[in-house]
mmCIF file of C-alpha atoms in Angstrom:
data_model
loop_
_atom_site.group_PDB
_atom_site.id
_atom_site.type_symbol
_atom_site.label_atom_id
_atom_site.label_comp_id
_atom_site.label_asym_id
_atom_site.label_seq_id
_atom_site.Cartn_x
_atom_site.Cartn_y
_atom_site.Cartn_z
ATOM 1 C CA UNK A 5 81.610 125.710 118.576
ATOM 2 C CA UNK A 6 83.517 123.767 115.823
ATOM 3 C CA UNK A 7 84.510 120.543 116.043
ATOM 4 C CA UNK A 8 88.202 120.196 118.121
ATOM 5 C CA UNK A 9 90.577 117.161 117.241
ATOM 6 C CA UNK A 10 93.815 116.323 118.623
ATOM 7 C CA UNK A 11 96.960 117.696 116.944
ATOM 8 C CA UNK A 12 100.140 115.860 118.676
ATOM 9 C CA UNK A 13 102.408 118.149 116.295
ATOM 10 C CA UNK A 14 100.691 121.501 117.757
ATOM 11 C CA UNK A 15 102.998 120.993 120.844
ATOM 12 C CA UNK A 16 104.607 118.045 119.631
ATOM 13 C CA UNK A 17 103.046 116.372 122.530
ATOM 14 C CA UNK A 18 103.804 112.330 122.521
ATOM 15 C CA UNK A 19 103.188 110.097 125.193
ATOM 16 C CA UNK A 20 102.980 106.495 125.505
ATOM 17 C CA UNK A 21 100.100 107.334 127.976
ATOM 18 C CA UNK A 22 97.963 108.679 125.345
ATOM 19 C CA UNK A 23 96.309 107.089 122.015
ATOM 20 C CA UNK A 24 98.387 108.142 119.571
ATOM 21 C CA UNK A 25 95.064 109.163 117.378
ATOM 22 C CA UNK A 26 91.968 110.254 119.644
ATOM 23 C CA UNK A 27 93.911 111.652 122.344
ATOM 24 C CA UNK A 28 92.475 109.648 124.802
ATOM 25 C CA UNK A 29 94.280 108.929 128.128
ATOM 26 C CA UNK A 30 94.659 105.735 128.677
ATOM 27 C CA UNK A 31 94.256 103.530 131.612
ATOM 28 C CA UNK A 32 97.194 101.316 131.287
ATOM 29 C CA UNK A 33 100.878 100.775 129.577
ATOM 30 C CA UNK A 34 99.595 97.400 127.834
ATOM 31 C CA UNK A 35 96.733 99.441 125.592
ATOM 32 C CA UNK A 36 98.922 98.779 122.662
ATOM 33 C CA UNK A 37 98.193 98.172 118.419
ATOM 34 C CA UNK A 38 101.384 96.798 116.998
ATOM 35 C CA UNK A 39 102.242 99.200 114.089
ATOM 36 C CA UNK A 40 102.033 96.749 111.675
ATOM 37 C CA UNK A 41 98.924 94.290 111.804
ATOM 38 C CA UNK A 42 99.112 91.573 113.731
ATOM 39 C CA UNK A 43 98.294 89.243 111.062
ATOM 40 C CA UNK A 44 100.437 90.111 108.715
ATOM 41 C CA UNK A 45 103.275 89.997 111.106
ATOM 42 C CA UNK A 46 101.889 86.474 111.629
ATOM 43 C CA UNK A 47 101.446 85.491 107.795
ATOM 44 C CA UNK A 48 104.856 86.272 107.175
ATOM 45 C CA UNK A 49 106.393 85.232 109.755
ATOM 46 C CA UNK A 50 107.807 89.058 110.466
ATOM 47 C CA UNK A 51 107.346 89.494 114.473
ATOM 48 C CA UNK A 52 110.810 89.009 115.023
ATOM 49 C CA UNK A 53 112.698 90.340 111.819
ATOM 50 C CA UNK A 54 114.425 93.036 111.854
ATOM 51 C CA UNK A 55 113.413 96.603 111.576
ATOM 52 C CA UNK A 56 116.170 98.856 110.543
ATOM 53 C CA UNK A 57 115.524 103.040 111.362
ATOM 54 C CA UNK A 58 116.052 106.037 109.636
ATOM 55 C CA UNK A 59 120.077 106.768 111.298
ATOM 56 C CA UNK A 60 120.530 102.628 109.577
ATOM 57 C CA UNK A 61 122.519 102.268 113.410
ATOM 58 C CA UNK A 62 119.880 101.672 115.423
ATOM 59 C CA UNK A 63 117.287 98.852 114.788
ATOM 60 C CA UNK A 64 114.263 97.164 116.759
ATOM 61 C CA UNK A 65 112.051 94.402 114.997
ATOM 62 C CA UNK A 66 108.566 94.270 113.699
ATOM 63 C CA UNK A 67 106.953 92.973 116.002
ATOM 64 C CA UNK A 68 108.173 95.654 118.648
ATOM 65 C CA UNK A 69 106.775 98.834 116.772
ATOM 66 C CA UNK A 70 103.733 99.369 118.809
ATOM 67 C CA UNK A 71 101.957 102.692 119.111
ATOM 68 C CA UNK A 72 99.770 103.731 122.389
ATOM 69 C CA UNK A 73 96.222 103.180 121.270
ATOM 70 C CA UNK A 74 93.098 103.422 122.859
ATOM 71 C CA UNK A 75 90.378 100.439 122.873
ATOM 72 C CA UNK A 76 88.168 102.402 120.156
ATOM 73 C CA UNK A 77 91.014 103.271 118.424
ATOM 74 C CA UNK A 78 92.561 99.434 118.205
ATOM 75 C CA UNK A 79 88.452 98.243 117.582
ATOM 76 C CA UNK A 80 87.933 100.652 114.333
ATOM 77 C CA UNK A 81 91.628 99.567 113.135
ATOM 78 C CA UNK A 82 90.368 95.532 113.874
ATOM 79 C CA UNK A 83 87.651 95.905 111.595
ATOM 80 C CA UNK A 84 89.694 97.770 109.250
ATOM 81 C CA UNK A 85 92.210 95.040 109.235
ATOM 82 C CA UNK A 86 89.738 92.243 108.270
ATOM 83 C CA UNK A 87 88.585 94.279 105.647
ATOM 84 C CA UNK A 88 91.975 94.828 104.308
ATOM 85 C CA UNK A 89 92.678 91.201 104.862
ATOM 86 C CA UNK A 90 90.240 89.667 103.437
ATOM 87 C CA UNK A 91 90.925 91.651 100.327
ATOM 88 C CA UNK A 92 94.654 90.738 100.571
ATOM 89 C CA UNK A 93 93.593 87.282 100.113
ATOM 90 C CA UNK A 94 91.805 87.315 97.372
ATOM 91 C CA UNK A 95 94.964 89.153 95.665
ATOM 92 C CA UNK A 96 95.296 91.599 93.027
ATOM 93 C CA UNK A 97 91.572 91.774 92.410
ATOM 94 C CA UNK A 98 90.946 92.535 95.916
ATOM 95 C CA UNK A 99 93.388 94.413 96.710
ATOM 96 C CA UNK A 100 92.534 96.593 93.174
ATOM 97 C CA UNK A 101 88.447 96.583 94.041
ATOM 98 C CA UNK A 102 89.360 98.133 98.118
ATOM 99 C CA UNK A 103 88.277 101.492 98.577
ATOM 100 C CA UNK A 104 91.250 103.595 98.182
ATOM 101 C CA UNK A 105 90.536 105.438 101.136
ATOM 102 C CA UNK A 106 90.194 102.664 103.473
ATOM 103 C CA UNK A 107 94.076 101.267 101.980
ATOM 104 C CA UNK A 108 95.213 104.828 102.431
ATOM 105 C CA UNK A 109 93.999 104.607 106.369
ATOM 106 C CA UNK A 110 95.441 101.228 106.399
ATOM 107 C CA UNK A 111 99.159 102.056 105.628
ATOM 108 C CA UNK A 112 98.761 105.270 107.164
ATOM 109 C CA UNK A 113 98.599 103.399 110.371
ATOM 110 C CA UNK A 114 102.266 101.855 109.386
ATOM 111 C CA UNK A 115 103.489 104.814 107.979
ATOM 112 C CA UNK A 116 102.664 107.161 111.039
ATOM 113 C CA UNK A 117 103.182 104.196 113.074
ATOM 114 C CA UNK A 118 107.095 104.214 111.947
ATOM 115 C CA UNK A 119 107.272 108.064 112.141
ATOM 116 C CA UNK A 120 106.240 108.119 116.077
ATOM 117 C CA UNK A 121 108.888 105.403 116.488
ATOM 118 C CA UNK A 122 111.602 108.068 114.753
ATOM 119 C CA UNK A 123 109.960 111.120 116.670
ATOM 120 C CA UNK A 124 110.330 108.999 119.934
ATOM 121 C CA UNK A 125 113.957 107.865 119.251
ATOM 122 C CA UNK A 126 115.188 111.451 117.868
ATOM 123 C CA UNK A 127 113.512 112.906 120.586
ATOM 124 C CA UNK A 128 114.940 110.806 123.165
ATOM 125 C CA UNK A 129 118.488 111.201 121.882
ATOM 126 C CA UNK A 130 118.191 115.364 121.616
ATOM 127 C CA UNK A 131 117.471 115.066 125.435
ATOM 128 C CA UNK A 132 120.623 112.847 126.059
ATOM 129 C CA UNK A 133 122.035 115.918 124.794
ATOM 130 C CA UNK A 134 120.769 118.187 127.506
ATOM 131 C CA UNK A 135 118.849 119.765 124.074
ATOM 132 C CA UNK A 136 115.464 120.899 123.454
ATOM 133 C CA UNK A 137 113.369 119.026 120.741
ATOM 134 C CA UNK A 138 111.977 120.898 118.026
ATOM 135 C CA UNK A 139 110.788 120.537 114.357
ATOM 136 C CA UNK A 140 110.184 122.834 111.675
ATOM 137 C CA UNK A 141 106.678 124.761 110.883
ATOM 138 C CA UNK A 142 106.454 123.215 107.682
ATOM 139 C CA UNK A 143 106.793 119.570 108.964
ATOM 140 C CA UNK A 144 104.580 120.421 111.812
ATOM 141 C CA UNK A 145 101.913 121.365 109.009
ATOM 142 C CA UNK A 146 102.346 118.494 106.936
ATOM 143 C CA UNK A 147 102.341 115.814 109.282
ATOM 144 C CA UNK A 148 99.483 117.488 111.444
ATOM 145 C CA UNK A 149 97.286 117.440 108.537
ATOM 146 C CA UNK A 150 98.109 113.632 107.880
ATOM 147 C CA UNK A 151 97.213 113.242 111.245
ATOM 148 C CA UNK A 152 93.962 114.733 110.796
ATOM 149 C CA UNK A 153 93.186 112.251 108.008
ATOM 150 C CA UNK A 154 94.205 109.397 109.660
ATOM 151 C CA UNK A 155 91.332 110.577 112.265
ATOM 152 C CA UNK A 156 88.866 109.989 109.886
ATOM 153 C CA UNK A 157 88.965 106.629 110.996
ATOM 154 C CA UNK A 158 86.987 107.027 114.159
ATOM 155 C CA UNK A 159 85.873 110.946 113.870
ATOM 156 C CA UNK A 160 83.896 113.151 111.370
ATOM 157 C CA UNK A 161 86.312 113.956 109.207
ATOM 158 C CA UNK A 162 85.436 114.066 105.451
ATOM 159 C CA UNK A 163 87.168 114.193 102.129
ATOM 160 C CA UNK A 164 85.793 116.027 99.273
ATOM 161 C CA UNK A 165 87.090 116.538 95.563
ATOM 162 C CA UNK A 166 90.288 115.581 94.422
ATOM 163 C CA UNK A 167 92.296 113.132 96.388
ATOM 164 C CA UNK A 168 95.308 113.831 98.948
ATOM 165 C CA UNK A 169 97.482 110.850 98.028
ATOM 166 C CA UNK A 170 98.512 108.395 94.963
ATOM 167 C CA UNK A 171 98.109 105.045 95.889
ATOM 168 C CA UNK A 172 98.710 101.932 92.739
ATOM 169 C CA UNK A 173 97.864 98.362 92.549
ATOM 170 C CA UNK A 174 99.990 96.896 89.598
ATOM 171 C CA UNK A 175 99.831 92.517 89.011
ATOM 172 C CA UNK A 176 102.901 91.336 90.375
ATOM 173 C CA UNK A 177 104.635 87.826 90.231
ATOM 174 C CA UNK A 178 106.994 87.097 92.783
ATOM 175 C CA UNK A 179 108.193 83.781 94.813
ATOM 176 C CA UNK A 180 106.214 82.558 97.325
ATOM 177 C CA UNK A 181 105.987 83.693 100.862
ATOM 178 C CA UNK A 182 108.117 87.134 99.597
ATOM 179 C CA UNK A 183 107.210 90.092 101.455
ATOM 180 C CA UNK A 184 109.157 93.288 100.203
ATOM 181 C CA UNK A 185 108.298 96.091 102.279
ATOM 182 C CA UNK A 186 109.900 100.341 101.933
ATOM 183 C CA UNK A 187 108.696 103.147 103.744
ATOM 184 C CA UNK A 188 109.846 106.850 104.023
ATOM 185 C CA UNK A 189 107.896 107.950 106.671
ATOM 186 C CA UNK A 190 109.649 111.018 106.898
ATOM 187 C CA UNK A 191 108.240 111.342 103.173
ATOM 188 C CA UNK A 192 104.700 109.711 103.877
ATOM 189 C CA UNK A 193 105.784 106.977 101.291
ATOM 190 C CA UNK A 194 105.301 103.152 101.147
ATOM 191 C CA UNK A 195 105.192 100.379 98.556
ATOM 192 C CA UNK A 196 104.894 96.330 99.446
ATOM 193 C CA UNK A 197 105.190 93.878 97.074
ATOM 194 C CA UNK A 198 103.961 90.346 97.459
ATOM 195 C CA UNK A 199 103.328 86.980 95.374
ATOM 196 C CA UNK A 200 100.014 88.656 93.240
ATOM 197 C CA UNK A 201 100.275 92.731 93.623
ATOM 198 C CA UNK A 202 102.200 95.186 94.120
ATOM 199 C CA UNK A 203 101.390 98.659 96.296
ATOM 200 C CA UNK A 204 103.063 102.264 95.817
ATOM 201 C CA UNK A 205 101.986 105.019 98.224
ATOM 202 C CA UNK A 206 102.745 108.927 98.471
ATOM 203 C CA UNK A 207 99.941 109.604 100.924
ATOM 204 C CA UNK A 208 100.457 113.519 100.422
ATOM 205 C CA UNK A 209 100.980 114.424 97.246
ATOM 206 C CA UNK A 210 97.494 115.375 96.336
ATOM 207 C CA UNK A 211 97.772 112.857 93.582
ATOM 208 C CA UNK A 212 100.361 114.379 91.897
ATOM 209 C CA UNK A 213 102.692 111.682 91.430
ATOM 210 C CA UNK A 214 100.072 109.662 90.009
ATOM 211 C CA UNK A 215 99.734 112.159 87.437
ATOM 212 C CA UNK A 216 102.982 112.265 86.434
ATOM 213 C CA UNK A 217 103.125 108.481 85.947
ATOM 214 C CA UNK A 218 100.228 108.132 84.577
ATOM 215 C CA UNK A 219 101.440 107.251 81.138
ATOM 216 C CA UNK A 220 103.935 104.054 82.313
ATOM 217 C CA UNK A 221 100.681 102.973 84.555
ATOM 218 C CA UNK A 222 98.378 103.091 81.208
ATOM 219 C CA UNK A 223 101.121 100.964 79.662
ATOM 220 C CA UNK A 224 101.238 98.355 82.261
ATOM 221 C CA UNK A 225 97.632 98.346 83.255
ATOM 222 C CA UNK A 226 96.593 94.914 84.224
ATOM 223 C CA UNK A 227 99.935 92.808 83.333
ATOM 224 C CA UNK A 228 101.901 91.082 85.645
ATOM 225 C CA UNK A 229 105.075 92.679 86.611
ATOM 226 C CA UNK A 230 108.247 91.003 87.008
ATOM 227 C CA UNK A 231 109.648 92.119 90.350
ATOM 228 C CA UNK A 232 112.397 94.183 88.353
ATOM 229 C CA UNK A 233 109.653 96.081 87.062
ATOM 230 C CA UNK A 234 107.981 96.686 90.202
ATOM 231 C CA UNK A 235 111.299 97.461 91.668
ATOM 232 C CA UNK A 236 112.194 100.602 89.005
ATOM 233 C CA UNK A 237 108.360 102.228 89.603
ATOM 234 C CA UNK A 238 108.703 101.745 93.031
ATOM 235 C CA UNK A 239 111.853 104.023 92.156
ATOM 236 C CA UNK A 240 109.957 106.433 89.410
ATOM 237 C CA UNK A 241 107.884 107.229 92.666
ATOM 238 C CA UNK A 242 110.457 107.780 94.902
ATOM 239 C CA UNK A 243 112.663 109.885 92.712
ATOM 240 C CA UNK A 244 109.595 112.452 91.856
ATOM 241 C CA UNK A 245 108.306 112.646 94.906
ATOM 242 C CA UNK A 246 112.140 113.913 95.618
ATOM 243 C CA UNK A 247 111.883 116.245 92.774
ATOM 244 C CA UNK A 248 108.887 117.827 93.671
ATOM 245 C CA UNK A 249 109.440 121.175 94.585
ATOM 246 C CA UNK A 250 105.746 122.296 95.648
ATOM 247 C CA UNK A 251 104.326 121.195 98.987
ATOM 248 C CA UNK A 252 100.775 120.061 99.123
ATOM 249 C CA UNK A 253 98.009 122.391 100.062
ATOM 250 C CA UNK A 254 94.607 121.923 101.478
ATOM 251 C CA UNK A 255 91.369 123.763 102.034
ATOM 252 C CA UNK A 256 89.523 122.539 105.425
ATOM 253 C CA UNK A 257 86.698 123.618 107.224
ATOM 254 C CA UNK A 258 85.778 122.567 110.140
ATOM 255 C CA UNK A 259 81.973 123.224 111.677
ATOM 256 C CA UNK A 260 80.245 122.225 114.668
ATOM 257 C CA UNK A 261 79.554 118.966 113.406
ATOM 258 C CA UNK A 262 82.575 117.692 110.883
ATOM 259 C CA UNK A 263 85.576 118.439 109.143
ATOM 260 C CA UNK A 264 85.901 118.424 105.843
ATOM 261 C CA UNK A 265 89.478 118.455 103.685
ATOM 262 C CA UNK A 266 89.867 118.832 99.653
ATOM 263 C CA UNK A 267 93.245 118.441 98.441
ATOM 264 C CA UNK A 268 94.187 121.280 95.941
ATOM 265 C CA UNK A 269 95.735 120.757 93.011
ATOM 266 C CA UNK A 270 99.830 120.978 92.737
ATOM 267 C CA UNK A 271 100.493 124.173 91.460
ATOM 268 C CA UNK A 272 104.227 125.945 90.748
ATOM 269 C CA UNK A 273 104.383 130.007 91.537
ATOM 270 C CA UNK A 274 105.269 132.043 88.954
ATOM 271 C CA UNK A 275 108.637 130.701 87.100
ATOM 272 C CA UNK A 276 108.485 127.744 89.119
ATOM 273 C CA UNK A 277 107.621 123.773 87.804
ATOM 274 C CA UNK A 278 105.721 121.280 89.955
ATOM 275 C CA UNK A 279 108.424 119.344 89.727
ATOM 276 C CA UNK A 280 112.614 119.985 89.152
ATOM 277 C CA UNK A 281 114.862 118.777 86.358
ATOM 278 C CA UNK A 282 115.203 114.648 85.921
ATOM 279 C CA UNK A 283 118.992 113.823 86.408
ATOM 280 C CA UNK A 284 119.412 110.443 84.911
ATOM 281 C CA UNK A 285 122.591 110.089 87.100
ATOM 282 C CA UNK A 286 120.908 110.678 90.395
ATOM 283 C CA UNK A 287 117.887 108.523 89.094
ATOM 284 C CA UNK A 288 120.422 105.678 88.173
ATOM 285 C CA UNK A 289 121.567 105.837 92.107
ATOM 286 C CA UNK A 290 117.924 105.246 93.110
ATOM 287 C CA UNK A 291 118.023 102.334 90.657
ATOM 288 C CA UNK A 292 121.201 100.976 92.255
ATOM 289 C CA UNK A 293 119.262 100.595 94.978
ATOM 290 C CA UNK A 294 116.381 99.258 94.448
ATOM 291 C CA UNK A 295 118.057 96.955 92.053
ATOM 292 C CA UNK A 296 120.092 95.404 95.261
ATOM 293 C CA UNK A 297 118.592 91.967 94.745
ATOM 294 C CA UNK A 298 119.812 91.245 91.038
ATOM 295 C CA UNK A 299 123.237 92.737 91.729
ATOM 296 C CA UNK A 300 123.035 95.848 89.233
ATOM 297 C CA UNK A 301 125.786 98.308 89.419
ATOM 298 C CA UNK A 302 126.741 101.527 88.058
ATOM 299 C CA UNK A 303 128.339 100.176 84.880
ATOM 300 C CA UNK A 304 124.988 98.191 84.319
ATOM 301 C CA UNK A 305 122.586 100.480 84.832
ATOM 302 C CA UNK A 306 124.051 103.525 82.776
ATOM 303 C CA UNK A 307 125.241 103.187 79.613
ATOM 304 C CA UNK A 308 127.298 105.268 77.417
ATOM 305 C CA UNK A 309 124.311 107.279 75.765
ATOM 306 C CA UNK A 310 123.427 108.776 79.384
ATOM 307 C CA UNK A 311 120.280 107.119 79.534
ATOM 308 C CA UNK A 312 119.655 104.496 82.336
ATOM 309 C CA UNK A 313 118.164 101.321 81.253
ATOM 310 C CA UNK A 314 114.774 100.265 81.544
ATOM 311 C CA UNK A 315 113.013 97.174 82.592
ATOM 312 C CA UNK A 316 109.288 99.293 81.884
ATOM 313 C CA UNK A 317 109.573 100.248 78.360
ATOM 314 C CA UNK A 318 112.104 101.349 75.733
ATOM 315 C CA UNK A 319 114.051 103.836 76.318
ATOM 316 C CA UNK A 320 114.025 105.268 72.347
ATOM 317 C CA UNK A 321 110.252 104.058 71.432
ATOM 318 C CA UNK A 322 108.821 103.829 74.804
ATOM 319 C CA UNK A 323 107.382 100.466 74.002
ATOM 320 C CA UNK A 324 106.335 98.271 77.008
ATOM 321 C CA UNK A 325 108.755 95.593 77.604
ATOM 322 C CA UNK A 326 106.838 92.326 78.325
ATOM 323 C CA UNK A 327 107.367 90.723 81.512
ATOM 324 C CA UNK A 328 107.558 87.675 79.470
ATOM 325 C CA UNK A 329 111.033 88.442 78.269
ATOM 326 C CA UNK A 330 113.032 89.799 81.147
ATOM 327 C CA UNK A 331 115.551 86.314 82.192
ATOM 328 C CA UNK A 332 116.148 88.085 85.750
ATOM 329 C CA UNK A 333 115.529 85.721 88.351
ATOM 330 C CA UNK A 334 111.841 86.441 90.050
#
């Protein structure tokens, strides 16, 4: 009989008496994992910051995401944490040298962490409304299969041939102590910038976004970012991952004794691109944005050419621009 794994999307079935990954009913209300690890909350001091969600009304802090979680489940994330951790510490290196797919179980963890906090709090206010919850086949299928990955954690679950997400490690120079965390869960997307590295995330885009990057990633290889830098290919990601107008696919098998998933490759139908048109003046609002911190409006960003400026490279010889020689504050 082939292997069976819980699916919370099948039925959308949530419940805070049930680990959010295995399934498992739990014995009590305190089997708990805080969405984000514990000691990272602790490094940064982020327990009780604030944690704004998706609606931007309603808000909890970090330290109050939790997700039900069974004692195996919270053991296999504990060693993954100190893995992770001890990686974080030794900075970019580490971070750059850690299995990809043990950093794309990692943040998955925050990522679907945040997403069962929106599902919970849509959910909740749908039924204030005397309404029945519901979400669409296509999400159902996407985030049930990034459930299924995220079960490779503690199940046999495999990956084989190309990857299912793009995950980068660029050098990054910031001010002590910073922590600059995004996510899109809704998206599956994440970046986190700290003093030493920088992390960007799509973790379902069958590397695709990777790809289309890959040119800007060559050019900055391993040289330390300014922030303002980080902050426009933390945008670059963002805006094609927006863009894209194909939704990732997957072959999986699943036998008695594992399941196995291979990302396919992005591919248009007939007429179609991977990905739609750039608009520089939607781009330029995702640069507003992200450019928040150094107080970059319209009128700087765009100039009368139609071309956004760049922190990256040159806009007319696509030279890097050195780190070295951007004045912005860090």
């Amino acid at each position: 009989m082939p292997l069976e794994l819980y699916n919370p999307f099948e039925n959308l079935h949530f419940d805070d008496a049930i680990c959010f990954l295995s399934g498992t009913e739990l014995k009590n209300q305190d089997e708990k994992i805080t969405v984000f690890p514990e000691w990272l909350l602790d490094k940064f001091n982020y327990r009780k910051r604030k944690f704004i969600l998706m609606d931007t009304v309603n808000s909890t802090t970090y330290g109050e995401l939790k997700l039900p979680c069974s004692t195996e489940v919270k053991l296999a994330y504990d060693t993954l944490d100190e893995e992770v951790k001890i990686a974080f510490e030794k900075g970019y290196e580490g971070m750059k040298n850690l299995d990809d797919t043990k950093l794309f179980l990692w943040i998955g963890r925050i990522i679907y962490g945040v997403l069962y906090y929106e599902i919970e709090q849509e959910r909740a206010r749908i039924q204030r409304q005397e309404r029945e919850f519901g979400m669409s086949p296509v999400l159902k299928k996407r985030y049930g299969m990034f459930h299924l990955m995220l079960q490779s954690l503690i199940s046999p679950v495999c990956f084989e041939g190309q990857k299912a997400w793009s995950i980068s490690i660029v050098k990054l120079k910031y001010s002590q102590e910073v922590f600059n965390h995004r996510d899109d869960a809704i998206n599956l997307m994440f970046s986190l910038g700290v003093n030493g590295f920088g992390i960007i995330a799509c973790l379902q885009d069958n590397g695709g976004i990777t790809a289309e990057n890959e040119d800007i990633l060559k050019k900055i290889g391993n040289q330390e970012l300014h922030p303002v830098q980080f902050e426009e290919l933390c945008a670059r990601f963002l805006y094609l991952n927006y863009l894209k107008q194909v939704q990732a696919d997957f072959k999986v098998n699943f036998t008695d004794e594992k399941a196995t998933i291979e990302a396919l490759p992005l591919k248009a139908p007939l007429h179609k691109s991977v990905f739609t048109v750039w608009d520089n003046t939607m781009f330029e609002q995702v640069l507003e944005d992200y450019w928040t911190p150094w107080a970059l409006t319209k009128k700087d960003i765009m100039k009368e050419s139609g071309l956004p400026i760049s922190f990256l490279e040159d806009p007319y010889t696509f030279e890097f621009i050195d780190p070295n020689s951007i004045s912005l504050a860090y």
